[in-house]
PDB file of C-alpha atoms in Angstrom:
ATOM      1  CA  MET A   1       0.000   0.000   0.000  1.00  0.00           C
ATOM      2  CA  THR A   2       1.357   3.390  -0.996  1.00  0.00           C
ATOM      3  CA  GLN A   3       1.226   6.116   1.604  1.00  0.00           C
ATOM      4  CA  ASP A   4      -0.435   9.286   0.335  1.00  0.00           C
ATOM      5  CA  LYS A   5       2.187  12.046   0.778  1.00  0.00           C
ATOM      6  CA  THR A   6      -0.496  14.739   0.546  1.00  0.00           C
ATOM      7  CA  LEU A   7      -2.057  13.591   3.819  1.00  0.00           C
ATOM      8  CA  LEU A   8      -0.673  14.181   7.283  1.00  0.00           C
ATOM      9  CA  GLU A   9      -1.315  11.481   9.849  1.00  0.00           C
ATOM     10  CA  LEU A  10      -1.832  13.733  12.830  1.00  0.00           C
ATOM     11  CA  GLU A  11      -1.374  10.977  15.436  1.00  0.00           C
ATOM     12  CA  GLY A  12       2.180  10.394  14.198  1.00  0.00           C
ATOM     13  CA  PHE A  13       3.064  14.072  13.665  1.00  0.00           C
ATOM     14  CA  LEU A  14       5.702  15.056  16.265  1.00  0.00           C
ATOM     15  CA  PRO A  15       4.431  18.587  17.051  1.00  0.00           C
ATOM     16  CA  TYR A  16       0.935  17.180  17.579  1.00  0.00           C
ATOM     17  CA  ARG A  17       2.200  14.363  19.821  1.00  0.00           C
ATOM     18  CA  LEU A  18       4.309  16.766  21.893  1.00  0.00           C
ATOM     19  CA  ASN A  19       1.340  19.100  22.259  1.00  0.00           C
ATOM     20  CA  ILE A  20      -0.935  16.252  23.351  1.00  0.00           C
ATOM     21  CA  LEU A  21       1.640  15.148  25.940  1.00  0.00           C
ATOM     22  CA  ALA A  22       2.179  18.685  27.203  1.00  0.00           C
ATOM     23  CA  GLU A  23      -1.535  19.448  27.383  1.00  0.00           C
ATOM     24  CA  SER A  24      -2.359  16.151  29.064  1.00  0.00           C
ATOM     25  CA  ALA A  25       0.399  16.533  31.651  1.00  0.00           C
ATOM     26  CA  SER A  26      -0.447  20.191  32.242  1.00  0.00           C
ATOM     27  CA  GLN A  27      -4.159  19.506  32.726  1.00  0.00           C
ATOM     28  CA  SER A  28      -3.479  16.560  35.032  1.00  0.00           C
ATOM     29  CA  LEU A  29      -1.193  18.660  37.213  1.00  0.00           C
ATOM     30  CA  ALA A  30      -3.659  21.544  37.029  1.00  0.00           C
ATOM     31  CA  GLY A  31      -6.221  19.349  38.747  1.00  0.00           C
ATOM     32  CA  ILE A  32      -4.067  19.418  41.874  1.00  0.00           C
ATOM     33  CA  TYR A  33      -3.713  23.176  42.210  1.00  0.00           C
ATOM     34  CA  ARG A  34      -7.167  23.907  40.795  1.00  0.00           C
ATOM     35  CA  ARG A  35      -8.878  21.759  43.444  1.00  0.00           C
ATOM     36  CA  ARG A  36      -6.805  23.048  46.328  1.00  0.00           C
ATOM     37  CA  TYR A  37      -6.430  26.740  45.515  1.00  0.00           C
ATOM     38  CA  ARG A  38      -8.604  27.415  42.433  1.00  0.00           C
ATOM     39  CA  ILE A  39      -5.490  28.382  40.466  1.00  0.00           C
ATOM     40  CA  SER A  40      -5.519  28.227  36.664  1.00  0.00           C
ATOM     41  CA  VAL A  41      -2.639  26.966  34.520  1.00  0.00           C
ATOM     42  CA  PRO A  42      -1.458  30.502  33.617  1.00  0.00           C
ATOM     43  CA  GLU A  43      -1.699  31.566  37.269  1.00  0.00           C
ATOM     44  CA  TRP A  44       0.378  28.558  38.322  1.00  0.00           C
ATOM     45  CA  ARG A  45       2.994  29.332  35.661  1.00  0.00           C
ATOM     46  CA  ILE A  46       3.313  32.879  37.003  1.00  0.00           C
ATOM     47  CA  MET A  47       3.592  31.639  40.579  1.00  0.00           C
ATOM     48  CA  ALA A  48       6.127  28.971  39.624  1.00  0.00           C
ATOM     49  CA  THR A  49       8.213  31.515  37.708  1.00  0.00           C
ATOM     50  CA  LEU A  50       8.146  34.029  40.556  1.00  0.00           C
ATOM     51  CA  GLY A  51       8.792  31.267  43.085  1.00  0.00           C
ATOM     52  CA  GLN A  52      11.905  30.246  41.182  1.00  0.00           C
ATOM     53  CA  PHE A  53      13.293  33.652  40.161  1.00  0.00           C
ATOM     54  CA  GLY A  54      11.728  36.254  42.458  1.00  0.00           C
ATOM     55  CA  ALA A  55      10.349  39.595  41.272  1.00  0.00           C
ATOM     56  CA  MET A  56       9.988  39.979  37.502  1.00  0.00           C
ATOM     57  CA  THR A  57       8.055  42.084  35.040  1.00  0.00           C
ATOM     58  CA  ALA A  58       5.044  40.620  33.252  1.00  0.00           C
ATOM     59  CA  LYS A  59       7.035  40.779  30.019  1.00  0.00           C
ATOM     60  CA  GLU A  60       9.860  38.721  31.543  1.00  0.00           C
ATOM     61  CA  ILE A  61       7.370  36.190  32.900  1.00  0.00           C
ATOM     62  CA  GLY A  62       5.759  35.901  29.475  1.00  0.00           C
ATOM     63  CA  GLN A  63       9.120  35.350  27.793  1.00  0.00           C
ATOM     64  CA  HIS A  64      10.185  32.722  30.310  1.00  0.00           C
ATOM     65  CA  SER A  65       6.882  30.843  30.391  1.00  0.00           C
ATOM     66  CA  ARG A  66       6.084  31.308  26.672  1.00  0.00           C
ATOM     67  CA  MET A  67       2.735  32.874  27.523  1.00  0.00           C
ATOM     68  CA  HIS A  68       1.182  35.721  25.547  1.00  0.00           C
ATOM     69  CA  LYS A  69       1.224  39.077  27.351  1.00  0.00           C
ATOM     70  CA  THR A  70      -2.579  39.165  27.515  1.00  0.00           C
ATOM     71  CA  LYS A  71      -2.689  35.807  29.271  1.00  0.00           C
ATOM     72  CA  VAL A  72       0.036  36.926  31.714  1.00  0.00           C
ATOM     73  CA  SER A  73      -1.818  40.160  32.389  1.00  0.00           C
ATOM     74  CA  ARG A  74      -5.147  38.447  33.107  1.00  0.00           C
ATOM     75  CA  ALA A  75      -3.592  35.766  35.299  1.00  0.00           C
ATOM     76  CA  ALA A  76      -1.522  38.351  37.195  1.00  0.00           C
ATOM     77  CA  ALA A  77      -4.635  40.460  37.823  1.00  0.00           C
ATOM     78  CA  ALA A  78      -6.476  37.410  39.200  1.00  0.00           C
ATOM     79  CA  LEU A  79      -3.550  36.517  41.465  1.00  0.00           C
ATOM     80  CA  GLU A  80      -3.217  40.109  42.632  1.00  0.00           C
ATOM     81  CA  GLU A  81      -6.951  40.240  43.422  1.00  0.00           C
ATOM     82  CA  ARG A  82      -6.522  37.120  45.574  1.00  0.00           C
ATOM     83  CA  HIS A  83      -3.479  38.609  47.326  1.00  0.00           C
ATOM     84  CA  MET A  84      -1.067  35.995  45.972  1.00  0.00           C
ATOM     85  CA  ILE A  85       1.138  38.442  44.098  1.00  0.00           C
ATOM     86  CA  LEU A  86       2.065  42.048  44.622  1.00  0.00           C
ATOM     87  CA  ARG A  87       2.575  44.597  41.854  1.00  0.00           C
ATOM     88  CA  THR A  88       5.249  47.267  42.424  1.00  0.00           C
ATOM     89  CA  ALA A  89       5.921  50.131  40.025  1.00  0.00           C
ATOM     90  CA  ASN A  90       9.230  50.090  38.187  1.00  0.00           C
ATOM     91  CA  THR A  91      10.714  53.488  39.072  1.00  0.00           C
ATOM     92  CA  ARG A  92      13.008  53.305  36.028  1.00  0.00           C
ATOM     93  CA  ASP A  93      10.172  52.635  33.582  1.00  0.00           C
ATOM     94  CA  MET A  94       6.697  53.616  34.750  1.00  0.00           C
ATOM     95  CA  ARG A  95       5.123  51.700  31.853  1.00  0.00           C
ATOM     96  CA  GLU A  96       5.830  48.421  33.635  1.00  0.00           C
ATOM     97  CA  SER A  97       5.791  47.019  37.123  1.00  0.00           C
ATOM     98  CA  PHE A  98       7.418  44.197  38.979  1.00  0.00           C
ATOM     99  CA  LEU A  99       5.386  41.241  40.153  1.00  0.00           C
ATOM    100  CA  ASP A 100       6.337  39.149  43.162  1.00  0.00           C
ATOM    101  CA  LEU A 101       4.746  36.569  45.411  1.00  0.00           C
ATOM    102  CA  THR A 102       3.147  37.826  48.599  1.00  0.00           C
ATOM    103  CA  PRO A 103       3.680  35.839  51.802  1.00  0.00           C
ATOM    104  CA  ARG A 104       0.361  34.099  51.060  1.00  0.00           C
ATOM    105  CA  GLY A 105       1.465  33.383  47.488  1.00  0.00           C
ATOM    106  CA  THR A 106       4.788  32.053  48.750  1.00  0.00           C
ATOM    107  CA  ASP A 107       2.983  29.711  51.154  1.00  0.00           C
ATOM    108  CA  VAL A 108       0.754  28.401  48.358  1.00  0.00           C
ATOM    109  CA  TYR A 109       3.747  27.983  46.034  1.00  0.00           C
ATOM    110  CA  ARG A 110       5.745  26.110  48.664  1.00  0.00           C
ATOM    111  CA  SER A 111       2.830  23.813  49.430  1.00  0.00           C
ATOM    112  CA  LEU A 112       2.432  22.988  45.735  1.00  0.00           C
ATOM    113  CA  VAL A 113       6.099  22.339  44.899  1.00  0.00           C
ATOM    114  CA  PRO A 114       6.164  18.893  46.570  1.00  0.00           C
ATOM    115  CA  GLU A 115       2.886  18.011  44.820  1.00  0.00           C
ATOM    116  CA  ALA A 116       4.311  19.073  41.446  1.00  0.00           C
ATOM    117  CA  ARG A 117       7.467  17.034  42.017  1.00  0.00           C
ATOM    118  CA  LYS A 118       5.409  14.028  43.074  1.00  0.00           C
ATOM    119  CA  PHE A 119       3.355  14.370  39.892  1.00  0.00           C
ATOM    120  CA  VAL A 120       6.474  14.473  37.698  1.00  0.00           C
ATOM    121  CA  ASP A 121       7.873  11.420  39.482  1.00  0.00           C
ATOM    122  CA  ALA A 122       4.628   9.565  38.785  1.00  0.00           C
ATOM    123  CA  LEU A 123       4.642  10.691  35.135  1.00  0.00           C
ATOM    124  CA  LEU A 124       8.237   9.509  34.666  1.00  0.00           C
ATOM    125  CA  ASN A 125       7.661   6.289  36.610  1.00  0.00           C
ATOM    126  CA  PRO A 126       7.678   4.038  33.498  1.00  0.00           C
ATOM    127  CA  LEU A 127      11.175   5.280  32.589  1.00  0.00           C
ATOM    128  CA  ASP A 128      14.390   4.091  34.201  1.00  0.00           C
ATOM    129  CA  GLU A 129      17.115   6.580  35.167  1.00  0.00           C
ATOM    130  CA  SER A 130      19.012   6.335  31.876  1.00  0.00           C
ATOM    131  CA  GLU A 131      15.778   6.885  29.915  1.00  0.00           C
ATOM    132  CA  ARG A 132      14.971   9.924  32.060  1.00  0.00           C
ATOM    133  CA  LEU A 133      18.398  11.417  31.377  1.00  0.00           C
ATOM    134  CA  LEU A 134      18.069  10.670  27.672  1.00  0.00           C
ATOM    135  CA  LEU A 135      14.591  12.231  27.564  1.00  0.00           C
ATOM    136  CA  ASP A 136      15.938  15.358  29.240  1.00  0.00           C
ATOM    137  CA  ARG A 137      18.790  15.657  26.716  1.00  0.00           C
ATOM    138  CA  LEU A 138      16.451  15.031  23.783  1.00  0.00           C
ATOM    139  CA  LEU A 139      13.916  17.594  24.966  1.00  0.00           C
ATOM    140  CA  THR A 140      16.697  20.158  25.391  1.00  0.00           C
ATOM    141  CA  ARG A 141      18.019  19.518  21.886  1.00  0.00           C
ATOM    142  CA  LEU A 142      14.554  19.579  20.307  1.00  0.00           C
ATOM    143  CA  THR A 143      13.703  22.827  22.104  1.00  0.00           C
ATOM    144  CA  GLN A 144      16.924  24.428  20.874  1.00  0.00           C
ATOM    145  CA  GLN A 145      16.247  23.235  17.325  1.00  0.00           C
ATOM    146  CA  ALA A 146      12.646  24.488  17.389  1.00  0.00           C
ATOM    147  CA  GLU A 147      13.850  27.900  18.585  1.00  0.00           C
ATOM    148  CA  LEU A 148      16.474  27.985  15.832  1.00  0.00           C
ATOM    149  CA  LEU A 149      13.881  27.081  13.202  1.00  0.00           C
ATOM    150  CA  SER A 150      11.565  29.778  14.531  1.00  0.00           C
ATOM    151  CA  GLU A 151      14.336  32.392  14.417  1.00  0.00           C
ATOM    152  CA  ASN A 152      15.202  31.374  10.848  1.00  0.00           C
ATOM    153  CA  LEU A 153      11.559  31.609   9.746  1.00  0.00           C
ATOM    154  CA  GLN A 154      11.202  35.038  11.342  1.00  0.00           C
ATOM    155  CA  ARG A 155      14.435  36.216   9.718  1.00  0.00           C
ATOM    156  CA  GLU A 156      13.239  34.884   6.343  1.00  0.00           C
ATOM    157  CA  ALA A 157       9.892  36.628   6.706  1.00  0.00           C
ATOM    158  CA  SER A 158      11.494  39.936   7.656  1.00  0.00           C
ATOM    159  CA  THR A 159      13.925  39.845   4.722  1.00  0.00           C
ATOM    160  CA  LYS A 160      11.024  39.190   2.341  1.00  0.00           C
ATOM    161  CA  GLY A 161       9.127  42.143   3.773  1.00  0.00           C
ATOM    162  CA  GLY A 162       6.449  39.944   5.305  1.00  0.00           C
ATOM    163  CA  THR A 163       5.645  39.076   8.858  1.00  0.00           C
ATOM    164  CA  ALA A 164       5.982  35.714  10.555  1.00  0.00           C
ATOM    165  CA  ALA A 165       2.601  34.132  11.204  1.00  0.00           C
ATOM    166  CA  GLY A 166       1.943  32.261  14.441  1.00  0.00           C
TER     167      GLY A 166
END
């Protein structure tokens, strides 16, 4: 049987498979912090980023977490309303502000870190240590390659006078 090269078998398409894995893992983990604290995925990503790095601007959070600025802004507003993050004006650039966890936000973050680690351990359970290390290296290399491809496409689009589509 000849495979039709004009069709794309979505279930075998790497970007699709990676997205399904990421979405499935993210939604499973989200169940933990959604039930306990009514935190959404974007809110958790902000808290996790601030918990790891400390005070950052919304733009920096968006760049690190790969979230669109609108999503960061909405999630930050919800967290601020619930007193989990604090917004402080940037005296050097009044157009932006720094976000940081409040003591309440820090407590929530610290209570969720062990749960998140436990979830990852359970997700990786079918893999032995060498497979885990290999997966980590492969994900790093694929991420670097995807970023390189994206940069090349953007460069190509800008030299042709067009814009890169998302």
